[in-house]
XYZ file of C-alpha atoms in Angstrom:
678
model
C 6.606 -10.042 77.147
C 6.927 -6.312 77.716
C 3.809 -4.677 79.039
C 2.164 -1.932 76.975
C 1.022 1.261 78.676
C -2.691 1.774 78.696
C -4.127 4.809 76.872
C -5.487 7.587 79.082
C -9.110 7.033 80.029
C -10.494 10.538 79.560
C -10.905 12.115 76.070
C -8.718 15.167 76.765
C -5.782 13.012 77.833
C -6.139 10.781 74.776
C -5.977 13.811 72.438
C -2.897 15.180 74.230
C -1.169 11.787 73.939
C -1.910 11.584 70.187
C -0.510 15.076 69.582
C 2.659 14.209 71.494
C 3.251 11.156 69.298
C 2.992 13.288 66.149
C 5.502 15.790 67.523
C 8.211 13.226 68.357
C 11.084 13.210 65.807
C 10.936 10.308 63.343
C 13.755 7.774 63.294
C 16.208 7.878 60.368
C 14.916 5.499 57.635
C 17.003 2.477 56.842
C 18.715 2.874 53.408
C 17.055 0.836 50.621
C 19.144 -1.970 49.137
C 18.387 -0.603 45.621
C 18.587 2.852 44.027
C 15.306 4.749 43.425
C 13.740 4.476 39.946
C 14.724 7.161 37.457
C 11.742 8.745 35.679
C 11.432 7.727 32.041
C 11.905 10.500 29.475
C 8.639 11.860 28.061
C 7.539 10.702 24.638
C 8.456 13.091 21.880
C 6.637 13.289 18.561
C 8.767 12.594 15.511
C 7.157 13.146 12.129
C 6.952 10.051 9.927
C 9.252 11.700 7.401
C 12.088 11.647 9.946
C 12.299 7.858 9.978
C 10.774 6.829 6.649
C 12.979 5.899 3.757
C 13.087 8.205 0.769
C 10.482 7.486 -1.872
C 11.718 4.985 -4.419
C 9.480 6.514 -7.089
C 8.207 9.892 -8.258
C 5.379 10.641 -5.798
C 3.947 13.491 -7.879
C 3.822 11.344 -11.011
C 2.235 8.487 -9.059
C -0.452 10.900 -7.912
C -1.104 11.971 -11.505
C -1.536 8.348 -12.483
C -3.969 7.556 -9.659
C -5.969 10.793 -9.848
C -6.040 10.174 -13.565
C -7.163 13.628 -14.659
C -7.575 17.289 -13.684
C -4.921 17.383 -10.961
C -4.649 21.169 -11.226
C -8.417 21.584 -10.886
C -8.366 19.398 -7.776
C -5.633 21.500 -6.185
C -7.535 24.670 -7.023
C -10.651 23.285 -5.313
C -8.616 22.297 -2.241
C -7.336 25.862 -2.049
C -10.807 27.385 -2.403
C -12.061 25.268 0.508
C -9.020 25.914 2.710
C -9.349 29.692 2.269
C -12.774 29.951 3.890
C -13.353 29.952 7.677
C -16.654 28.168 6.924
C -14.634 24.943 6.680
C -12.118 25.524 9.496
C -11.767 23.505 12.670
C -10.532 25.114 15.918
C -7.663 22.600 15.867
C -4.510 23.800 14.153
C -2.300 21.686 11.950
C 1.127 22.029 10.305
C 2.271 25.631 10.040
C -0.527 26.789 12.325
C -3.098 26.287 9.590
C -6.516 24.991 10.672
C -7.670 21.490 9.895
C -10.798 21.168 7.807
C -13.155 19.003 9.842
C -16.948 18.655 9.421
C -19.395 19.705 12.142
C -19.735 16.302 13.787
C -20.302 17.850 17.221
C -23.079 20.187 16.072
C -26.821 19.605 16.063
C -28.594 18.323 12.960
C -30.060 21.771 12.303
C -26.667 23.474 12.614
C -25.025 20.944 10.297
C -27.685 21.509 7.657
C -27.318 25.274 7.759
C -23.527 25.071 7.561
C -23.711 22.746 4.555
C -26.003 25.224 2.798
C -23.683 28.150 3.589
C -20.690 26.243 2.276
C -22.435 25.359 -0.973
C -23.419 29.011 -1.464
C -19.779 29.977 -0.870
C -18.567 27.452 -3.465
C -21.154 28.772 -5.938
C -19.771 32.260 -5.423
C -16.228 31.034 -6.069
C -17.269 29.530 -9.387
C -16.712 25.908 -8.438
C -19.909 24.773 -10.179
C -19.546 26.834 -13.354
C -20.451 24.643 -16.310
C -21.651 21.703 -14.220
C -25.057 21.714 -15.921
C -24.517 23.938 -18.964
C -21.025 22.821 -19.975
C -20.646 20.270 -22.756
C -17.951 17.817 -23.757
C -15.890 15.096 -22.132
C -13.382 17.501 -20.589
C -16.150 19.394 -18.776
C -17.576 16.132 -17.442
C -14.207 14.863 -16.214
C -13.481 18.195 -14.520
C -16.848 17.962 -12.780
C -15.948 14.512 -11.474
C -12.613 15.832 -10.166
C -14.152 18.791 -8.356
C -16.848 16.685 -6.704
C -14.212 14.198 -5.516
C -12.167 17.061 -4.062
C -15.132 18.532 -2.194
C -16.033 15.058 -0.935
C -12.704 14.801 0.878
C -14.007 17.417 3.307
C -17.385 15.931 4.175
C -19.745 13.317 2.790
C -22.824 15.390 3.658
C -21.815 18.256 1.368
C -20.872 15.732 -1.305
C -24.294 14.071 -1.147
C -26.240 17.342 -1.066
C -24.307 18.644 -4.069
C -24.775 15.322 -5.827
C -28.537 15.335 -5.332
C -28.911 18.881 -6.641
C -26.520 18.835 -9.588
C -26.458 15.197 -10.654
C -29.904 13.847 -9.787
C -32.064 16.950 -10.152
C -29.897 18.887 -12.614
C -28.900 16.065 -14.929
C -32.456 14.726 -14.937
C -33.488 18.086 -16.394
C -30.633 17.911 -18.877
C -30.890 14.292 -20.002
C -34.605 13.540 -19.554
C -35.803 17.029 -20.456
C -35.776 18.998 -23.701
C -35.033 22.571 -24.751
C -37.990 24.084 -22.888
C -36.822 22.526 -19.629
C -33.192 23.441 -20.219
C -34.028 27.086 -20.816
C -36.263 27.283 -17.781
C -34.179 25.499 -15.143
C -30.603 24.546 -16.081
C -28.769 27.871 -15.639
C -30.683 28.845 -12.509
C -29.966 25.399 -11.052
C -26.271 25.726 -11.877
C -26.218 29.106 -10.099
C -28.137 27.561 -7.158
C -30.984 30.023 -7.548
C -33.246 27.010 -8.002
C -32.568 24.238 -5.499
C -33.778 20.856 -6.644
C -34.260 17.335 -5.369
C -35.064 13.917 -6.824
C -38.279 12.196 -5.737
C -37.920 8.604 -6.869
C -37.533 6.389 -3.776
C -40.701 5.548 -1.851
C -41.382 4.015 1.526
C -42.438 0.792 -0.180
C -40.071 0.769 -3.171
C -36.377 1.530 -3.508
C -34.346 -0.516 -5.974
C -37.493 -1.669 -7.790
C -38.320 1.601 -9.531
C -40.859 -0.072 -11.819
C -42.949 -0.878 -8.763
C -43.360 2.668 -7.429
C -46.943 3.584 -6.514
C -47.151 7.355 -7.018
C -49.739 8.003 -9.747
C -49.974 10.681 -12.432
C -53.102 10.978 -14.580
C -53.595 13.384 -17.474
C -56.488 15.862 -17.509
C -56.924 16.767 -21.189
C -59.485 19.460 -20.332
C -56.869 21.561 -18.521
C -53.663 20.200 -20.042
C -52.361 19.150 -16.638
C -51.109 16.048 -14.887
C -52.677 15.249 -11.520
C -50.198 13.586 -9.179
C -51.281 11.634 -6.107
C -49.837 9.573 -3.305
C -52.515 6.845 -3.189
C -51.293 5.062 -0.043
C -48.751 5.500 2.750
C -46.244 3.153 1.127
C -46.213 5.514 -1.876
C -44.869 8.493 0.071
C -41.552 9.679 -1.332
C -38.861 8.820 1.215
C -35.229 9.783 1.905
C -35.479 12.638 -0.591
C -32.291 14.645 -0.079
C -32.994 18.365 0.214
C -36.750 17.936 0.563
C -36.955 18.482 4.312
C -35.773 22.069 4.253
C -34.011 23.640 1.274
C -35.289 22.235 -2.046
C -37.733 24.370 -4.039
C -38.351 21.976 -6.938
C -38.306 18.253 -7.483
C -38.400 15.650 -10.223
C -41.302 13.322 -9.386
C -41.233 9.762 -10.698
C -44.747 8.365 -11.047
C -46.789 5.789 -12.939
C -48.410 7.635 -15.848
C -52.005 6.640 -16.604
C -53.492 7.665 -19.952
C -57.182 6.838 -20.478
C -56.969 4.183 -17.809
C -53.851 2.527 -19.232
C -50.560 2.483 -17.320
C -47.780 3.789 -19.570
C -45.057 3.107 -17.005
C -42.787 5.342 -14.915
C -42.334 8.926 -16.127
C -40.647 12.005 -14.668
C -42.373 15.327 -13.912
C -41.032 18.622 -12.601
C -42.955 20.272 -9.767
C -42.396 23.176 -7.424
C -42.628 22.083 -3.791
C -41.779 25.368 -2.011
C -42.414 29.010 -2.691
C -39.576 31.508 -2.769
C -40.340 32.349 0.872
C -39.684 28.732 1.856
C -43.291 27.705 2.514
C -44.496 24.341 1.225
C -46.764 24.640 -1.808
C -50.442 23.731 -1.785
C -51.432 20.084 -2.269
C -48.044 18.929 -0.972
C -47.127 17.618 2.463
C -43.496 17.346 3.598
C -42.066 15.760 6.745
C -38.500 15.473 7.983
C -36.908 12.003 7.985
C -35.225 12.965 11.244
C -31.862 12.234 12.794
C -29.744 9.568 11.093
C -26.699 7.483 12.020
C -24.715 9.792 9.741
C -25.055 12.393 6.984
C -27.012 14.713 9.239
C -25.968 17.668 7.121
C -28.361 16.380 4.441
C -31.999 17.357 4.983
C -33.737 14.159 3.906
C -37.495 14.456 3.708
C -40.743 12.621 2.948
C -43.282 13.935 0.438
C -46.994 13.270 -0.151
C -48.935 14.626 -3.156
C -52.652 15.395 -2.877
C -54.122 16.072 -6.323
C -51.072 18.136 -7.242
C -51.611 19.673 -10.667
C -48.538 19.930 -12.882
C -48.549 21.615 -16.321
C -48.259 19.275 -19.307
C -45.014 21.055 -20.248
C -43.409 19.839 -17.020
C -43.276 16.244 -18.223
C -39.599 15.532 -18.968
C -40.209 14.482 -22.529
C -36.936 13.565 -24.196
C -38.157 9.988 -24.658
C -41.952 10.250 -24.394
C -44.529 12.992 -24.584
C -48.204 13.769 -24.134
C -49.698 16.065 -26.732
C -52.156 18.780 -25.798
C -55.126 16.685 -26.929
C -53.997 13.787 -24.754
C -52.333 11.639 -27.401
C -49.309 9.753 -26.060
C -46.012 9.365 -27.917
C -43.250 7.022 -26.789
C -39.771 6.578 -28.242
C -37.550 4.655 -25.829
C -36.621 4.968 -22.206
C -33.096 6.134 -21.541
C -30.665 3.962 -19.644
C -30.728 4.611 -15.882
C -28.936 7.707 -14.623
C -25.792 5.775 -13.786
C -23.786 8.868 -12.928
C -24.994 8.614 -9.333
C -23.326 5.223 -8.957
C -20.173 6.500 -10.666
C -19.959 9.349 -8.149
C -20.508 6.971 -5.233
C -17.832 4.507 -6.258
C -15.201 7.193 -6.875
C -16.042 8.896 -3.590
C -15.631 5.561 -1.796
C -12.090 5.271 -3.166
C -11.114 8.769 -2.035
C -12.656 8.259 1.395
C -10.570 5.113 1.778
C -7.497 7.145 0.811
C -8.128 9.697 3.561
C -8.542 7.034 6.262
C -5.481 5.090 5.135
C -3.292 8.197 4.893
C -4.195 9.090 8.492
C -3.765 5.546 9.833
C -0.441 4.988 8.053
C 1.008 8.303 9.227
C -0.091 7.589 12.790
C 1.416 4.096 12.680
C 4.754 5.634 11.679
C 4.813 7.866 14.788
C 3.048 5.837 17.488
C 5.072 3.229 19.350
C 4.013 0.360 21.606
C 6.041 -2.135 23.657
C 9.718 -2.960 23.509
C 11.266 -6.133 22.200
C 14.074 -5.947 24.802
C 13.974 -4.744 28.414
C 15.902 -1.558 27.765
C 15.131 -1.105 24.070
C 12.945 1.511 22.432
C 9.288 0.888 21.829
C 8.422 -0.392 18.381
C 6.590 1.640 15.721
C 3.145 0.224 15.054
C 3.843 -0.251 11.363
C 6.935 -2.308 12.166
C 4.705 -5.018 13.599
C 3.901 -7.552 10.843
C 0.355 -7.834 12.168
C -0.165 -4.090 11.717
C 1.249 -4.246 8.219
C -1.158 -7.068 7.468
C -4.089 -4.936 8.613
C -3.305 -1.837 6.557
C -1.011 -2.493 3.599
C -3.331 -4.839 1.667
C -6.037 -2.169 1.984
C -3.592 0.391 0.598
C -2.904 -1.851 -2.398
C -6.606 -2.468 -2.983
C -7.360 1.247 -2.820
C -4.632 2.010 -5.347
C -5.959 -0.649 -7.712
C -9.499 0.684 -7.311
C -8.268 4.173 -8.225
C -7.369 2.928 -11.683
C -10.659 1.046 -12.009
C -12.602 4.170 -10.993
C -10.800 6.205 -13.645
C -11.642 3.512 -16.188
C -15.294 3.791 -15.155
C -15.337 7.569 -15.528
C -13.791 7.410 -18.989
C -16.366 4.817 -20.002
C -19.167 7.057 -18.732
C -18.083 10.220 -20.571
C -17.667 8.219 -23.794
C -21.173 6.771 -23.461
C -23.247 5.842 -26.460
C -26.588 4.021 -26.628
C -24.613 0.853 -27.358
C -22.504 1.328 -24.207
C -25.417 2.015 -21.843
C -25.768 -1.596 -20.727
C -22.035 -2.005 -20.154
C -21.956 1.224 -18.143
C -24.778 -0.094 -15.979
C -22.988 -3.419 -15.402
C -19.553 -1.961 -14.640
C -20.855 0.851 -12.432
C -23.034 -1.597 -10.475
C -20.166 -4.012 -9.884
C -17.719 -1.293 -8.878
C -20.227 0.565 -6.718
C -20.908 -2.553 -4.649
C -17.288 -3.690 -4.425
C -15.754 -0.294 -3.690
C -18.297 0.782 -1.061
C -17.935 -2.531 0.779
C -14.180 -2.014 0.641
C -14.587 1.521 1.972
C -16.593 0.385 4.994
C -14.058 -2.320 5.791
C -11.205 0.177 5.401
C -12.803 2.728 7.720
C -13.346 0.091 10.402
C -9.832 -1.326 10.116
C -8.262 2.133 10.240
C -10.409 3.008 13.241
C -9.196 -0.067 15.109
C -5.595 0.405 13.960
C -5.580 3.861 15.582
C -6.776 2.502 18.923
C -8.715 4.858 21.158
C -7.727 7.863 19.042
C -9.796 6.394 16.236
C -12.934 7.056 18.268
C -12.543 10.856 18.162
C -14.559 12.366 15.347
C -11.915 15.003 14.613
C -9.494 12.196 13.739
C -11.783 11.157 10.847
C -10.975 7.447 10.629
C -14.074 6.006 12.276
C -16.922 7.793 10.544
C -18.663 4.686 9.222
C -22.076 6.183 9.980
C -21.551 8.834 7.318
C -20.644 6.287 4.655
C -22.761 3.261 5.537
C -25.525 4.566 3.271
C -23.287 3.959 0.248
C -24.124 0.263 0.516
C -27.808 0.847 -0.176
C -28.441 4.127 -1.976
C -28.415 4.143 -5.781
C -29.101 0.421 -5.479
C -28.634 -2.146 -2.713
C -25.196 -3.718 -3.193
C -26.480 -7.289 -3.111
C -29.165 -6.480 -5.659
C -26.615 -4.758 -7.887
C -24.309 -7.774 -7.786
C -27.167 -10.026 -8.861
C -28.002 -7.613 -11.694
C -24.385 -7.803 -12.832
C -24.479 -11.589 -12.862
C -27.816 -11.683 -14.712
C -26.335 -9.483 -17.436
C -23.242 -11.672 -17.717
C -25.430 -14.777 -17.810
C -27.668 -13.334 -20.530
C -24.646 -12.518 -22.675
C -23.190 -15.995 -22.106
C -26.408 -17.837 -22.983
C -26.987 -15.649 -26.053
C -23.479 -16.417 -27.321
C -24.029 -20.131 -26.817
C -27.332 -20.011 -28.684
C -25.816 -18.033 -31.557
C -22.719 -20.213 -31.495
C -20.684 -17.041 -31.684
C -17.811 -15.651 -29.583
C -18.480 -13.505 -26.526
C -17.987 -9.810 -27.270
C -19.208 -7.900 -24.207
C -18.209 -7.040 -20.619
C -14.608 -8.133 -21.134
C -15.692 -11.780 -21.409
C -13.675 -12.293 -24.589
C -11.177 -14.315 -22.549
C -13.790 -17.085 -22.471
C -13.346 -17.537 -26.227
C -9.842 -18.840 -25.527
C -8.907 -22.258 -24.115
C -9.522 -22.590 -20.389
C -6.399 -21.665 -18.394
C -4.607 -24.508 -16.635
C -2.932 -23.785 -13.283
C -0.108 -26.195 -12.314
C -0.337 -27.598 -8.787
C 3.054 -26.535 -7.424
C 3.900 -23.029 -8.530
C 7.010 -21.188 -7.419
C 6.967 -17.896 -5.565
C 8.047 -16.023 -8.685
C 5.269 -17.671 -10.671
C 2.461 -16.574 -8.343
C 3.867 -13.046 -8.488
C 3.621 -13.050 -12.242
C 0.807 -11.235 -13.996
C 0.234 -14.245 -16.270
C -0.699 -16.502 -13.359
C -2.778 -13.802 -11.707
C -4.823 -13.007 -14.813
C -5.210 -16.711 -15.620
C -6.542 -17.627 -12.190
C -8.924 -14.624 -12.204
C -10.111 -15.643 -15.684
C -10.556 -19.230 -14.522
C -12.648 -18.186 -11.529
C -14.902 -15.914 -13.581
C -15.557 -18.368 -16.408
C -16.184 -21.261 -14.023
C -18.618 -19.240 -11.886
C -20.459 -18.073 -14.988
C -20.768 -21.675 -16.162
C -21.883 -22.771 -12.698
C -24.524 -20.039 -12.590
C -25.888 -21.105 -15.972
C -26.091 -24.725 -14.830
C -27.705 -23.821 -11.511
C -30.356 -21.626 -13.119
C -31.029 -24.367 -15.667
C -31.340 -26.929 -12.864
C -34.022 -24.885 -11.104
C -35.847 -24.278 -14.378
C -35.799 -28.022 -14.967
C -37.655 -28.388 -11.675
C -40.401 -26.124 -12.940
C -39.212 -22.760 -11.609
C -39.499 -19.650 -13.782
C -36.321 -18.142 -15.194
C -36.665 -15.157 -12.856
C -37.160 -17.244 -9.719
C -34.406 -19.652 -10.746
C -32.029 -16.677 -10.848
C -33.167 -15.598 -7.371
C -32.523 -19.083 -5.982
C -28.998 -18.986 -7.449
C -28.035 -15.844 -5.517
C -24.922 -17.259 -3.863
C -23.146 -18.153 -7.077
C -24.485 -14.926 -8.619
C -22.850 -12.767 -5.957
C -19.600 -14.717 -6.212
C -19.647 -14.089 -9.961
C -20.310 -10.369 -9.492
C -17.321 -10.122 -7.191
C -15.146 -12.136 -9.597
C -16.116 -9.797 -12.448
C -15.323 -6.637 -10.468
C -11.981 -7.958 -9.226
C -10.928 -9.177 -12.674
C -11.610 -5.776 -14.251
C -9.850 -3.991 -11.363
C -6.779 -6.197 -11.784
C -6.756 -5.467 -15.503
C -6.795 -1.707 -14.918
C -3.842 -1.624 -12.520
C -1.940 -4.060 -14.736
C -2.527 -1.745 -17.694
C -1.191 1.190 -15.656
C 1.878 -0.857 -14.752
C 2.518 -1.976 -18.330
C 2.187 1.543 -19.776
C 4.256 3.323 -17.111
C 7.399 4.710 -18.738
C 9.356 5.276 -15.539
C 11.032 2.101 -14.257
C 10.623 3.001 -10.583
C 6.923 3.714 -11.054
C 6.562 0.419 -12.867
C 8.217 -1.350 -9.910
C 5.937 0.097 -7.230
C 2.875 -0.476 -9.402
C 4.019 -4.069 -9.808
C 4.209 -4.546 -6.048
C 0.761 -3.006 -5.552
C -0.728 -5.067 -8.372
C 0.812 -8.212 -6.946
C -0.519 -7.481 -3.461
C -3.975 -6.695 -4.841
C -4.132 -9.949 -6.778
C -2.734 -12.226 -4.078
C -4.717 -10.791 -1.173
C -7.886 -11.055 -3.298
C -7.061 -14.718 -3.914
C -6.357 -15.389 -0.261
C -9.552 -13.699 0.942
C -11.880 -15.508 -1.480
C -12.599 -19.070 -0.439
C -13.956 -19.900 -3.897
C -10.389 -20.381 -5.176
C -10.055 -23.417 -2.918
C -13.741 -24.380 -2.802
C -13.974 -24.903 -6.537
C -10.397 -26.106 -7.038
C -8.926 -23.166 -8.955
C -5.906 -23.376 -6.638
C -4.258 -26.416 -5.135
C -3.558 -26.323 -1.385
C 0.127 -26.041 -2.250
C -0.443 -22.973 -4.414
C -2.682 -21.443 -1.754
C 0.165 -21.818 0.759
C 2.573 -20.182 -1.698
C 0.169 -17.276 -2.180
C -0.051 -16.783 1.585
C 3.724 -16.803 1.906
C 4.100 -14.206 -0.846
C 1.557 -11.922 0.777
C 3.810 -11.883 3.861
C 6.855 -11.149 1.697
C 5.050 -8.331 -0.071
C 4.194 -6.726 3.269
C 7.872 -6.344 4.117
C 8.595 -4.988 0.624
C 5.814 -2.415 0.734
C 6.532 -1.313 4.316
C 9.473 1.024 3.441
C 7.343 2.785 0.821
C 4.119 3.030 2.827
C 4.486 6.752 3.544
C 5.379 7.580 -0.045
C 2.380 5.638 -1.330
C -0.142 7.452 0.871
C 1.592 10.753 0.061
C 0.888 9.978 -3.592
C -2.825 10.059 -2.770
C -2.370 13.829 -3.020
C -4.480 14.744 0.006
C -3.557 18.162 1.444
C -2.527 18.082 5.138
C -5.523 20.196 6.175
C -7.887 17.522 4.818
C -6.350 14.839 7.028
C -6.596 15.146 10.805
C -4.554 15.936 13.935
C -3.812 12.227 14.284
C -1.780 12.319 11.078
C 0.581 14.905 12.549
C 1.729 15.965 16.045
C -0.931 14.219 18.087
C 0.945 14.921 21.340
C 0.831 18.693 20.828
C -2.807 18.476 19.735
C -3.715 16.837 23.044
C -1.514 19.015 25.262
C -2.880 21.181 28.059
C -1.847 24.296 26.170
C -4.094 23.269 23.282
C -6.997 23.001 25.747
C -6.334 26.533 26.990
C -6.171 27.862 23.434
């Protein structure tokens, strides 16, 4: 073995030896047996339009059908918002125009001030003209359209506007009389008076009859004295109360000569014109929330607050100067809040789906072959399964929401109960759908879904929809109780059912054959029959279950509480049946054959995915296992049929590019180094 020379002993010699080794020329490297790797070409963004098939239907006409009304007013509102730098994001979109993105990265205080400035701007542009003083169905439908358009930008501004105009303003209009209208309506419409709505308390939300705030009448001064008798009676989550509202409608138990006359509404000033809180009132901020931080929610306590007798909103009851009490009838609940929530949930779902679908038509992942191109996300069946059923559901819910709005503007005392039932069912169903859609779109966009500017993962802003204006579970049980009451009354009278669309129960019970073909399960006859069958069976089951508990000695009220599972299943069945009817009606009345075809595909997907996702169809035997397998197979077939038209469908949502997000367009350029420098 060859001997190795020893390293020099002293430090100086060792350093000299090391330097010499570095200076020796290196030997020529042996050639590699393979060629060096070639760098892969950089990814290039291609807009979804470059690869998508041409629309097989008239996109503009489809939008008119789904928006349902006031398309021109919506476009005008979009333009008003896009013109103002108050709404602009630093990020630029198509044509160099800025995206319109809320202030998610700003402090709570900054968000609140920006929301106020934007509302003042919209007032100046005339957006709210006629919102409180206008009359007629056309004015009401236009108001719905404008609020939906504003809501596409930000839920905080939508909620703050809704509290002021719909809760405060329409309380004055509907619960008040001429003296209240003359004093507050026009100034509220012009935003000179900023109002809020003090109903919810720390201890009571959905149960309005149980609120603890007390109003007593002092006949010697002609005033009501309003008090917060305990901490659980403090008014809570009152939008606008923490900072900007000057007036409020207070809901309190009215006591006359020691007798409780029930909940009444009173107008009170809570801040002076200089912004200071009025005497005998305490206000605290609800603080930072998981979302909606542009809304200044507050808490209010009343300490012997004296309110003039004239400030009682007296359209249905009044107190005369000498203290005599007159009562006519209490109006139906202000259901317009729920109508606004359910329509906003549909449009929010549209925004998220439009962004996620556009991204999935430009983002690629993995190759099927070693040297093949990466595959578009939406070409994966699993990705289609995640998004396309939600698209179909959202389209169907658009028609149901329009049905709800038309019902509301045509309201009569006889329709009040139906409006309450339909709006409760839709509010619960559509807001749950919205939360699921936001989460699925967030996940479908991967890590990009986490960025707030991409607008697909903002569940915190919308989570409140599930509980405000009524907890969704409570609303579903109210729906079922109303259906049950109608059913039992019809049985007792031995007369046909005539309410809530239950007339189908007057007909023979549908029979579903065990082995249906694919074409049969796609047919509207089967779909309506199986939805009818589910609803009538669940209603019968609920009646039997409540009766069973009553037979064991439970009260009717507690028996209904114990039957909550069937009650919620029935509420869902009711909402889905009505929704299916509305999209089927749109399909049947469409004059254009191509529109009828795409509506048929969407209706079919809505019906079949609803069947597949609801275990009650198998649990209670509405479908045989064979039919359930056929339904599942047809859902997969429908995915491949809807895939080529996915872009056209979300384009028909009519959302301007600026209201989407960078993720819906050139996301590579948006994230480039040059964009950072700009």
